[in-house]
PDB file of C-alpha atoms in Angstrom:
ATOM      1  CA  UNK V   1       1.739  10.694   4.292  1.00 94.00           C
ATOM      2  CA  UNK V   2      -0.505  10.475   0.913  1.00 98.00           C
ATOM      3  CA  UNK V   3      -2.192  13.867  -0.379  1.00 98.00           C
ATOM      4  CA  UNK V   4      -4.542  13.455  -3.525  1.00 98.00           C
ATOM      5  CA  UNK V   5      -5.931  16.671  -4.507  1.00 98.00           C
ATOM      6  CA  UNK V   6      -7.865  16.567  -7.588  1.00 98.00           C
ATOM      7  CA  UNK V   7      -7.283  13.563  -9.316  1.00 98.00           C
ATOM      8  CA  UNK V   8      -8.682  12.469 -12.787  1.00 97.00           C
ATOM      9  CA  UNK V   9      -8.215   9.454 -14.208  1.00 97.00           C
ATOM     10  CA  UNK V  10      -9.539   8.833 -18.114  1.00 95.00           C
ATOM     11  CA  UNK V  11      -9.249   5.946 -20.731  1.00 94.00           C
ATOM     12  CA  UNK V  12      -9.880   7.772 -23.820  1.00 92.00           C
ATOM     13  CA  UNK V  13     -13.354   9.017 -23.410  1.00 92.00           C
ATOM     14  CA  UNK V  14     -14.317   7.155 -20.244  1.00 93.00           C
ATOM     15  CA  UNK V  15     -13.809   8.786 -16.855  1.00 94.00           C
ATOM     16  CA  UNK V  16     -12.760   6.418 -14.748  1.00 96.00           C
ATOM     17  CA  UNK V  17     -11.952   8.765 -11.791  1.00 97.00           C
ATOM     18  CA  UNK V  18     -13.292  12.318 -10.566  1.00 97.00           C
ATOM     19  CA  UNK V  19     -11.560  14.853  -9.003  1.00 97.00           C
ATOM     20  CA  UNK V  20     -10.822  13.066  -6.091  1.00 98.00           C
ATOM     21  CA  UNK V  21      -9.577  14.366  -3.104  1.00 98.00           C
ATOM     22  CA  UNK V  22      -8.323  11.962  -0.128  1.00 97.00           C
ATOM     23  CA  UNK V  23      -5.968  12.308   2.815  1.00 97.00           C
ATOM     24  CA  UNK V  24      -4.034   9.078   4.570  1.00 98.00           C
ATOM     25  CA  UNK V  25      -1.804   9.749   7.465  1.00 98.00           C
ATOM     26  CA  UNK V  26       1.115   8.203   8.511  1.00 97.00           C
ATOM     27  CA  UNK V  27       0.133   4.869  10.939  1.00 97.00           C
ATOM     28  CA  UNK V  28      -3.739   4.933   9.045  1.00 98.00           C
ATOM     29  CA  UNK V  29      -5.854   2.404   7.629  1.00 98.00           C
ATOM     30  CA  UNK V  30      -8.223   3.629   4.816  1.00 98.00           C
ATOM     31  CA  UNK V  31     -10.612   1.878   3.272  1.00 98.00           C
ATOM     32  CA  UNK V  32     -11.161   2.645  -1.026  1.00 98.00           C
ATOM     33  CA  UNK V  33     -15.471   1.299  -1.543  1.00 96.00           C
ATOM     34  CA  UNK V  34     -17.608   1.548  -4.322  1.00 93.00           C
ATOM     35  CA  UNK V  35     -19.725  -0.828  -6.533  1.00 90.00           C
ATOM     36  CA  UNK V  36     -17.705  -2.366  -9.193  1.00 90.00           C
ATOM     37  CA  UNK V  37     -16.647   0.286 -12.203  1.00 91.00           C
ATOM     38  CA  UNK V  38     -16.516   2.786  -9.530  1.00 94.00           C
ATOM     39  CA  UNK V  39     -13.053   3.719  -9.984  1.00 95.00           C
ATOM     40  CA  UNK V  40     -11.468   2.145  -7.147  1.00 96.00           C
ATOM     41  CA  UNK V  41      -8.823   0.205  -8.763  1.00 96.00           C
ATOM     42  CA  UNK V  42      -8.306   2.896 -10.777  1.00 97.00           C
ATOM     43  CA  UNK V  43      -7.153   5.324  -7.976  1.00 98.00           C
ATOM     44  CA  UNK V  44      -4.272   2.891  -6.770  1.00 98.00           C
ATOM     45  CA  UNK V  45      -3.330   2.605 -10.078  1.00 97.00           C
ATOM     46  CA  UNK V  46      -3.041   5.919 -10.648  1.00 97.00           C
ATOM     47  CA  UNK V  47      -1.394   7.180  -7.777  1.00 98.00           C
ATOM     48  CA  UNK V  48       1.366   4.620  -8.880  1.00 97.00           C
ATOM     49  CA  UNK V  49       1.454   5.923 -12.202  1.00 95.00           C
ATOM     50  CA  UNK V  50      -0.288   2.727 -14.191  1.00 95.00           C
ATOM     51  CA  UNK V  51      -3.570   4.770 -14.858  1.00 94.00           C
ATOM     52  CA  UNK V  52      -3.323   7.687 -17.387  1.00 93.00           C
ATOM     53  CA  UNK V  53      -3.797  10.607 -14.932  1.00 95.00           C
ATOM     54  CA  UNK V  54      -5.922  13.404 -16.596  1.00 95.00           C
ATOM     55  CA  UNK V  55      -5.736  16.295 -13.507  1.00 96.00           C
ATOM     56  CA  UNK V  56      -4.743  16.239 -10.181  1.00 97.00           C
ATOM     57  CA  UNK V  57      -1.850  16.655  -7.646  1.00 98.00           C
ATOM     58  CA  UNK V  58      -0.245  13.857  -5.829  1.00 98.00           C
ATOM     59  CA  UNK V  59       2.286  14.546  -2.783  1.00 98.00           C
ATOM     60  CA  UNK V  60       3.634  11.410  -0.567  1.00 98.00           C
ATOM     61  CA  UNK V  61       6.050  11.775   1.937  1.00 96.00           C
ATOM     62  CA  UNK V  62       6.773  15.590   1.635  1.00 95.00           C
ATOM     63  CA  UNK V  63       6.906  14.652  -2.221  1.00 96.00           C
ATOM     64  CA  UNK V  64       5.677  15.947  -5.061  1.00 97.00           C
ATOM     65  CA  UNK V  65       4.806  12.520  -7.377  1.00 97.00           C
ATOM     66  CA  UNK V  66       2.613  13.508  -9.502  1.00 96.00           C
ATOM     67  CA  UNK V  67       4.985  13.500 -12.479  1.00 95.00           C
ATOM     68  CA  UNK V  68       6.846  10.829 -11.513  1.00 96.00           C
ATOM     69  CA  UNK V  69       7.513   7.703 -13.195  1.00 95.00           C
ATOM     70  CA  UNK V  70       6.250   4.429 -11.550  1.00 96.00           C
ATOM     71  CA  UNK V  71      10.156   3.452 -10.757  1.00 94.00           C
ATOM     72  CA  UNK V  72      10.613   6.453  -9.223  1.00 96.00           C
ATOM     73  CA  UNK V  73       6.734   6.052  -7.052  1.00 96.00           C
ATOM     74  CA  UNK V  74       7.603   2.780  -6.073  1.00 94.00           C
ATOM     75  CA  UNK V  75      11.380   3.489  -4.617  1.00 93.00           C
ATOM     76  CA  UNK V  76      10.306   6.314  -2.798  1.00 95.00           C
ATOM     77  CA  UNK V  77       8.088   3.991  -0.634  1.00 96.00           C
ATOM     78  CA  UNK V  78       4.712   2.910  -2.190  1.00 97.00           C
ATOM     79  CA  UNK V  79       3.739  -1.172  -2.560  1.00 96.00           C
ATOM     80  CA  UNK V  80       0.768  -1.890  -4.416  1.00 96.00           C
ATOM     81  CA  UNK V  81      -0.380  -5.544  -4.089  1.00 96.00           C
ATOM     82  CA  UNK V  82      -2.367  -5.582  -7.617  1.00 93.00           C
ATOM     83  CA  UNK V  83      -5.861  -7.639  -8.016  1.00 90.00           C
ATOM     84  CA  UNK V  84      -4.792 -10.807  -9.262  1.00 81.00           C
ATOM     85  CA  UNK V  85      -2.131 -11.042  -7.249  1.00 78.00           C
ATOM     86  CA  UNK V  86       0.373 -11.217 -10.535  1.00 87.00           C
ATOM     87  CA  UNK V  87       2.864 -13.707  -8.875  1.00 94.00           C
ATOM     88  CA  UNK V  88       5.218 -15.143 -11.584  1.00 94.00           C
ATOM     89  CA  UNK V  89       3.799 -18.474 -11.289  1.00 94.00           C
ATOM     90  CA  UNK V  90       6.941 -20.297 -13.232  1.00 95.00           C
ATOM     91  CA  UNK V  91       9.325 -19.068 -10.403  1.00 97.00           C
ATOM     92  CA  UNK V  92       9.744 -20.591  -6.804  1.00 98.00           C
ATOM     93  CA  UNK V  93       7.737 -18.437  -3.861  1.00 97.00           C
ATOM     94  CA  UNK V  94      11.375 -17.347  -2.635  1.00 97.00           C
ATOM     95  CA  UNK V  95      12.371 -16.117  -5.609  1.00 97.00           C
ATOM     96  CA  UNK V  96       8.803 -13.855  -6.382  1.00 96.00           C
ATOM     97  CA  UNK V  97       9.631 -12.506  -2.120  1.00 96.00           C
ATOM     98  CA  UNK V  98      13.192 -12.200  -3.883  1.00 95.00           C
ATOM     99  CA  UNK V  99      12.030  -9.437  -6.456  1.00 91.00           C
ATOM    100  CA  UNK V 100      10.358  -7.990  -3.905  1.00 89.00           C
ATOM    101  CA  UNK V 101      13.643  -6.682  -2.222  1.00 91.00           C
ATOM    102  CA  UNK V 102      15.365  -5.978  -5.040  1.00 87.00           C
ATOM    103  CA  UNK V 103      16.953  -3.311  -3.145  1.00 86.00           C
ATOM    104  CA  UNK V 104      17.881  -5.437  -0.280  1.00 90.00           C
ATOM    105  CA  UNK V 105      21.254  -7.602  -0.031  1.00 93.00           C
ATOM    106  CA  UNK V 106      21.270 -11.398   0.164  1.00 95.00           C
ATOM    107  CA  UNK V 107      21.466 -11.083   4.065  1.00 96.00           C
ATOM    108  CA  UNK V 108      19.029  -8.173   4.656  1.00 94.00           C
ATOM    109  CA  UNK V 109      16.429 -10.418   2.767  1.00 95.00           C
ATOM    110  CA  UNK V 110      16.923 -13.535   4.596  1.00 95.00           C
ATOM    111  CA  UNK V 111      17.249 -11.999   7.937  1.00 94.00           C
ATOM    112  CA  UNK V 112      13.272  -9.896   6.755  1.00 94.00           C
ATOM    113  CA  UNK V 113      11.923 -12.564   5.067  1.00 93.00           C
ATOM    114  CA  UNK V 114      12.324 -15.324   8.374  1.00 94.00           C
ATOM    115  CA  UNK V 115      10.790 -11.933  10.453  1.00 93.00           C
ATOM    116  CA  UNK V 116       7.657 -12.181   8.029  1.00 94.00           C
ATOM    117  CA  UNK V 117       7.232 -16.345   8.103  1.00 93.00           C
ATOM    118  CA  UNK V 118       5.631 -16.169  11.597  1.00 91.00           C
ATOM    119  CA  UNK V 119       2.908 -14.079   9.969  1.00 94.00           C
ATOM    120  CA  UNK V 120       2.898 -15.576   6.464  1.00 96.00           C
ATOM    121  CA  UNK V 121       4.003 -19.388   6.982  1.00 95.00           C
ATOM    122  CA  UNK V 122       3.242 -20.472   3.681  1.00 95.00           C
ATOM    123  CA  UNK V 123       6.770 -18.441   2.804  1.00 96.00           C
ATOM    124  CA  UNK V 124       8.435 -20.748   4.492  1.00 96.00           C
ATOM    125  CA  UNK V 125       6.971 -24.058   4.130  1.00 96.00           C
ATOM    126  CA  UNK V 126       5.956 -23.876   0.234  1.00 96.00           C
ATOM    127  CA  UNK V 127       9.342 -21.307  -0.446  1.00 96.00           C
ATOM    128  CA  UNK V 128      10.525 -23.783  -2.863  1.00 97.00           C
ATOM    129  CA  UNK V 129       7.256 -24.777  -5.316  1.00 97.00           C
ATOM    130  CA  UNK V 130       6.575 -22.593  -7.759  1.00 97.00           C
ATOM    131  CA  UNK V 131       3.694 -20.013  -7.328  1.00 96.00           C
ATOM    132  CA  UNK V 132       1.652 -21.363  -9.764  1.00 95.00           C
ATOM    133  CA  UNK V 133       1.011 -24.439  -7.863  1.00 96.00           C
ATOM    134  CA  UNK V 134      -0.612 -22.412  -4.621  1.00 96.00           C
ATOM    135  CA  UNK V 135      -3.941 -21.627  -4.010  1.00 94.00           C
ATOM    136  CA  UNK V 136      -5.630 -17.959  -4.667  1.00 94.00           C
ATOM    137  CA  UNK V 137      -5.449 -17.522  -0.619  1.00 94.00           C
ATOM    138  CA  UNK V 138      -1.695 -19.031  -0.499  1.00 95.00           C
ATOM    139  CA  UNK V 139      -0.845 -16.828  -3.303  1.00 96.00           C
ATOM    140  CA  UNK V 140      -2.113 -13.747  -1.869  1.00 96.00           C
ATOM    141  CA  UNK V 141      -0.092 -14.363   1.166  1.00 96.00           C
ATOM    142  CA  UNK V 142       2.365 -14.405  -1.073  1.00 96.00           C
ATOM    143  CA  UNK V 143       2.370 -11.245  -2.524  1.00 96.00           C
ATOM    144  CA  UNK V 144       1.608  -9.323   0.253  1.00 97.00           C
ATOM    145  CA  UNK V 145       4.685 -10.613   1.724  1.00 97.00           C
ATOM    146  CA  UNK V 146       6.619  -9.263  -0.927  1.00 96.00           C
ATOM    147  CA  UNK V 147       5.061  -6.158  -1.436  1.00 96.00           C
ATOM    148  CA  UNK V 148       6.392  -6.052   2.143  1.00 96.00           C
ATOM    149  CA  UNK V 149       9.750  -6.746   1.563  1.00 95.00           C
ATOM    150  CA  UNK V 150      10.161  -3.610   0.063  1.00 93.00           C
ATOM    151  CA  UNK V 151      10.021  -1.553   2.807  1.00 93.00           C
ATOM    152  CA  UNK V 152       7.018   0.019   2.276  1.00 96.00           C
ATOM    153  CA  UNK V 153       5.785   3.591   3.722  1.00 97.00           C
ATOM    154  CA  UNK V 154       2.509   3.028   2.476  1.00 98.00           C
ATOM    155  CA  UNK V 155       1.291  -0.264   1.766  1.00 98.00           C
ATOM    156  CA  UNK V 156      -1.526  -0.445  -1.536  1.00 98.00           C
ATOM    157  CA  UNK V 157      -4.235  -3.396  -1.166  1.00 98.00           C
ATOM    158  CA  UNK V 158      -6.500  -4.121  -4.307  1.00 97.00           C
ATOM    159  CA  UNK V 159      -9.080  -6.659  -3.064  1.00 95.00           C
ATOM    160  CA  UNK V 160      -7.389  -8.913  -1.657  1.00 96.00           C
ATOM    161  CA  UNK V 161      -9.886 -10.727  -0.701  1.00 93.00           C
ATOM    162  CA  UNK V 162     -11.692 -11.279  -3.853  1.00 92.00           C
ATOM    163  CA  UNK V 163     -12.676 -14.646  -4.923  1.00 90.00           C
ATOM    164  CA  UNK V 164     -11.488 -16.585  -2.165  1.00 92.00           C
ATOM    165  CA  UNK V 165     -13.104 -18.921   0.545  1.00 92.00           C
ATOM    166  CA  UNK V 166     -14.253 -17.778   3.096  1.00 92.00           C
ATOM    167  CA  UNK V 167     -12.181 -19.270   5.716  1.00 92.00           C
ATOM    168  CA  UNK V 168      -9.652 -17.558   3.875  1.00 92.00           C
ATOM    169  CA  UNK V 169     -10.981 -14.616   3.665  1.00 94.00           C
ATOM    170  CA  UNK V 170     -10.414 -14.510   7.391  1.00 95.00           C
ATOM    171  CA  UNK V 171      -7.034 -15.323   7.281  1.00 95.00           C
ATOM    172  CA  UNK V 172      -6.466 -12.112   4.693  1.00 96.00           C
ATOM    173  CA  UNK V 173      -8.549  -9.794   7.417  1.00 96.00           C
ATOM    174  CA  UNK V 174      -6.474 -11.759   9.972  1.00 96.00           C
ATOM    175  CA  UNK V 175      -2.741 -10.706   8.009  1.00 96.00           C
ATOM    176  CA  UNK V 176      -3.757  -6.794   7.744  1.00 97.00           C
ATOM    177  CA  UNK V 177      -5.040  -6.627  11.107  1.00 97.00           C
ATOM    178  CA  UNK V 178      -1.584  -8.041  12.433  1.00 96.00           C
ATOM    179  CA  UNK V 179      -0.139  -5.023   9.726  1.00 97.00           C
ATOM    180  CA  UNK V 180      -2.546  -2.440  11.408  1.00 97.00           C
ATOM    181  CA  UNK V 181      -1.202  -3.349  14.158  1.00 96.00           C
ATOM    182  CA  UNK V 182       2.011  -3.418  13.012  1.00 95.00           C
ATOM    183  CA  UNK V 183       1.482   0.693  12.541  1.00 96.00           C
ATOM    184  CA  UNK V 184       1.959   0.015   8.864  1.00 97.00           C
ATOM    185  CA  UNK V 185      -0.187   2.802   6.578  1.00 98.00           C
ATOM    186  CA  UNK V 186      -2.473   0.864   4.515  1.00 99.00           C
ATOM    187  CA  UNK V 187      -4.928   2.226   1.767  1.00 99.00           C
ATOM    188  CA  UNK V 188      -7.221  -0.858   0.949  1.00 98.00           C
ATOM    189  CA  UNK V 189      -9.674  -1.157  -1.745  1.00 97.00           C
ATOM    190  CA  UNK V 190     -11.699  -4.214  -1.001  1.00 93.00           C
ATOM    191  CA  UNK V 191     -15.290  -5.796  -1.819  1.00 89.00           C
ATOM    192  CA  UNK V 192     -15.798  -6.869   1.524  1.00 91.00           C
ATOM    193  CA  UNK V 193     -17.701  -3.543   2.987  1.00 93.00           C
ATOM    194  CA  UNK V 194     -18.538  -4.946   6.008  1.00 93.00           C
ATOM    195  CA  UNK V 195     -15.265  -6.723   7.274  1.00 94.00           C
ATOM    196  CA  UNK V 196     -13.463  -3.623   5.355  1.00 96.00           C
ATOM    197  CA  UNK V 197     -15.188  -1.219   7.861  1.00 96.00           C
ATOM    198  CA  UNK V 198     -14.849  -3.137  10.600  1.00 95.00           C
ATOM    199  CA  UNK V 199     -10.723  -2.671  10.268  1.00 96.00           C
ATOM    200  CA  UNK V 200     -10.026   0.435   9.522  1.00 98.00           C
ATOM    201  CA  UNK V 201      -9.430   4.165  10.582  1.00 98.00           C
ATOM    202  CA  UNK V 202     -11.676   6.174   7.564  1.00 97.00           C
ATOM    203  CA  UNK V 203     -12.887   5.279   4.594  1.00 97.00           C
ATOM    204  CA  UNK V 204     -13.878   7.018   1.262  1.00 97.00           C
ATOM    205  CA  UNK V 205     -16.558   5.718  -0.926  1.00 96.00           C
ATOM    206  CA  UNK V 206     -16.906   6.396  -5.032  1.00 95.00           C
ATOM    207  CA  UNK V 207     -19.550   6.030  -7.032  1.00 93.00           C
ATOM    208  CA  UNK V 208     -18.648   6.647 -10.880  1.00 92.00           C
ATOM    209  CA  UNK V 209     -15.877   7.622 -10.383  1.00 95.00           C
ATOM    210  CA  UNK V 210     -16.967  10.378  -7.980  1.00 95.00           C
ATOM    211  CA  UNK V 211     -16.408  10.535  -3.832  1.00 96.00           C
ATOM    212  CA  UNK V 212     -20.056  10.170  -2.673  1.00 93.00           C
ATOM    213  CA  UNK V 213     -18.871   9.615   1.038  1.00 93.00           C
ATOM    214  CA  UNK V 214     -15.958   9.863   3.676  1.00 95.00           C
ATOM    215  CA  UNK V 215     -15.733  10.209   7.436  1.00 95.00           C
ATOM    216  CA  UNK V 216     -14.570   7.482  10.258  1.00 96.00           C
ATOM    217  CA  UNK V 217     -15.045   4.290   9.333  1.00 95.00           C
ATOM    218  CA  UNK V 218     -17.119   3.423  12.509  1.00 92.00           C
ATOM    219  CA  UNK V 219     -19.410   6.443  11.290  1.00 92.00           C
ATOM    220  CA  UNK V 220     -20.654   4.422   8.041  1.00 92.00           C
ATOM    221  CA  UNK V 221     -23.608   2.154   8.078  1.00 86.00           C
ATOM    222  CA  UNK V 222     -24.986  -0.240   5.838  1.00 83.00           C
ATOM    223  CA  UNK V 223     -27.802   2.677   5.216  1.00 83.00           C
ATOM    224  CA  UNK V 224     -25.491   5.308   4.293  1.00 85.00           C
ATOM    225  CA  UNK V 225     -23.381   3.088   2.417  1.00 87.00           C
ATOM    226  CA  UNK V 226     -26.227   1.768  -0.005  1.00 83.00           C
ATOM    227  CA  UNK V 227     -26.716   5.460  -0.582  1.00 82.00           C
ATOM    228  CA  UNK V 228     -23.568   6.169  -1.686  1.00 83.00           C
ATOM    229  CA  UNK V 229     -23.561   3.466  -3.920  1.00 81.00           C
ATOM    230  CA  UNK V 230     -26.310   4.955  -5.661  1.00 71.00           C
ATOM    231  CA  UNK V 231     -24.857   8.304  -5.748  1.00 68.00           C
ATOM    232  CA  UNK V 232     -26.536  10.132  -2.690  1.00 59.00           C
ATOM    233  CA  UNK V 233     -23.796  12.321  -1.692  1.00 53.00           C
ATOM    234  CA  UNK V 234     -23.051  12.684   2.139  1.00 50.00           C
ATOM    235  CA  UNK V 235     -20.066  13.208   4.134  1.00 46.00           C
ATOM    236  CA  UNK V 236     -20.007  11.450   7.442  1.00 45.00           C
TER     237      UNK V 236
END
């Protein structure tokens, strides 16, 4: 599905990313970890195009994206759900799912937006207040839903889970175990080690930008975690 071979990500003279190398298969959930500054966030951006790639190759779908613009990422079947959540907070929650299947005609939309209320009910019974007026959790829903309304082949996830309650919290785990599922391919970067682990296939950890560990995510313990976080290389 996703090949990263490679890939460099810089900001002037700060390297964000390292020569990363990570594989995600079609029907997969991978976890993203590191401490914060390790480059996570920096990785999804990049493989959409929004981080200034320095080196690397990037192939998705049979695809060779790695000189693609982020129009061109995003129609041939990437979502990323950004930290923040970036809702448009002046428009109604309808209309933010609404630019999410830009692509889609009036009745395609309706008919896959009702399909996605059973999971995300706060579509349906808030569709009509703007954005701005929900809660962190409510507006997370939110834009996960509409990063789902386009279709997706691979679904991006930056921490979705940060800053919120944790009854919340729960619900989030709750949604992209339902998308897991679902047999929807998911790379997640999250905070959350422990419930991160605990939901997915594989995970890869960075540490400076550098991968300090991978293997199944059922292989990686709070032990060889910590060590990764401090830059012990392993591979699990």
């Amino acid at each position: 599905m996703l090949s990263i071979a490679g890939l460099s990500v810089s900001y002037g003279t700060v390297h964000a990313v390292r020569q990363l190398d990570m594989e995600i298969s079609e029907g997969e959930t991978v976890v993203l970890l590191g401490a914060n500054g390790a480059g996570k966030s920096s990785t999804l951006n990049a493989i959409v195009g929004l981080a200034p790639r320095s080196g690397g190759r990037l192939v998705f779908a049979g695809e060779d994206i790695t000189r693609k613009p982020t129009e061109a990422i995003i129609r041939s079947g990437l979502a990323l759900v950004p930290e923040g959540r970036r809702l448009f907070s002046n428009m109604t929650v309808r209309e933010n799912l609404r630019l999410g299947a830009a692509a889609l005609s009036t009745a395609e939309f309706d008919r896959e937006r009702q399909a996605l209320e059973d999971m995300f009910p706060i579509t349906r019974r808030r569709a009509h207040e703007q954005a701005g007026l929900l809660s962190g959790g409510e507006q997370q829903q939110v834009a996960i839903a509409r990063a789902l309304l386009a279709r997706p082949k691979l679904l991006l996830l930056d921490e979705p889970s940060l800053g919120l309650a944790p009854i919340i919290v729960n619900t989030i785990f709750e949604i992209i175990a339902e998308l897991k599922r679902r047999k929807v391919t998911i790379l997640l970067v999250e905070q959350n080690a422990e419930r991160a682990l605990s939901i997915a296939d594989r995970a890869y950890v960075l540490a400076q930008g550098r991968l300090e560990l991978s293997g199944a995510a059922g292989s990686i313990n709070a032990t060889t975690l910590e060590k990764a976080y401090l830059g012990e290389r392993e591979h699990a």
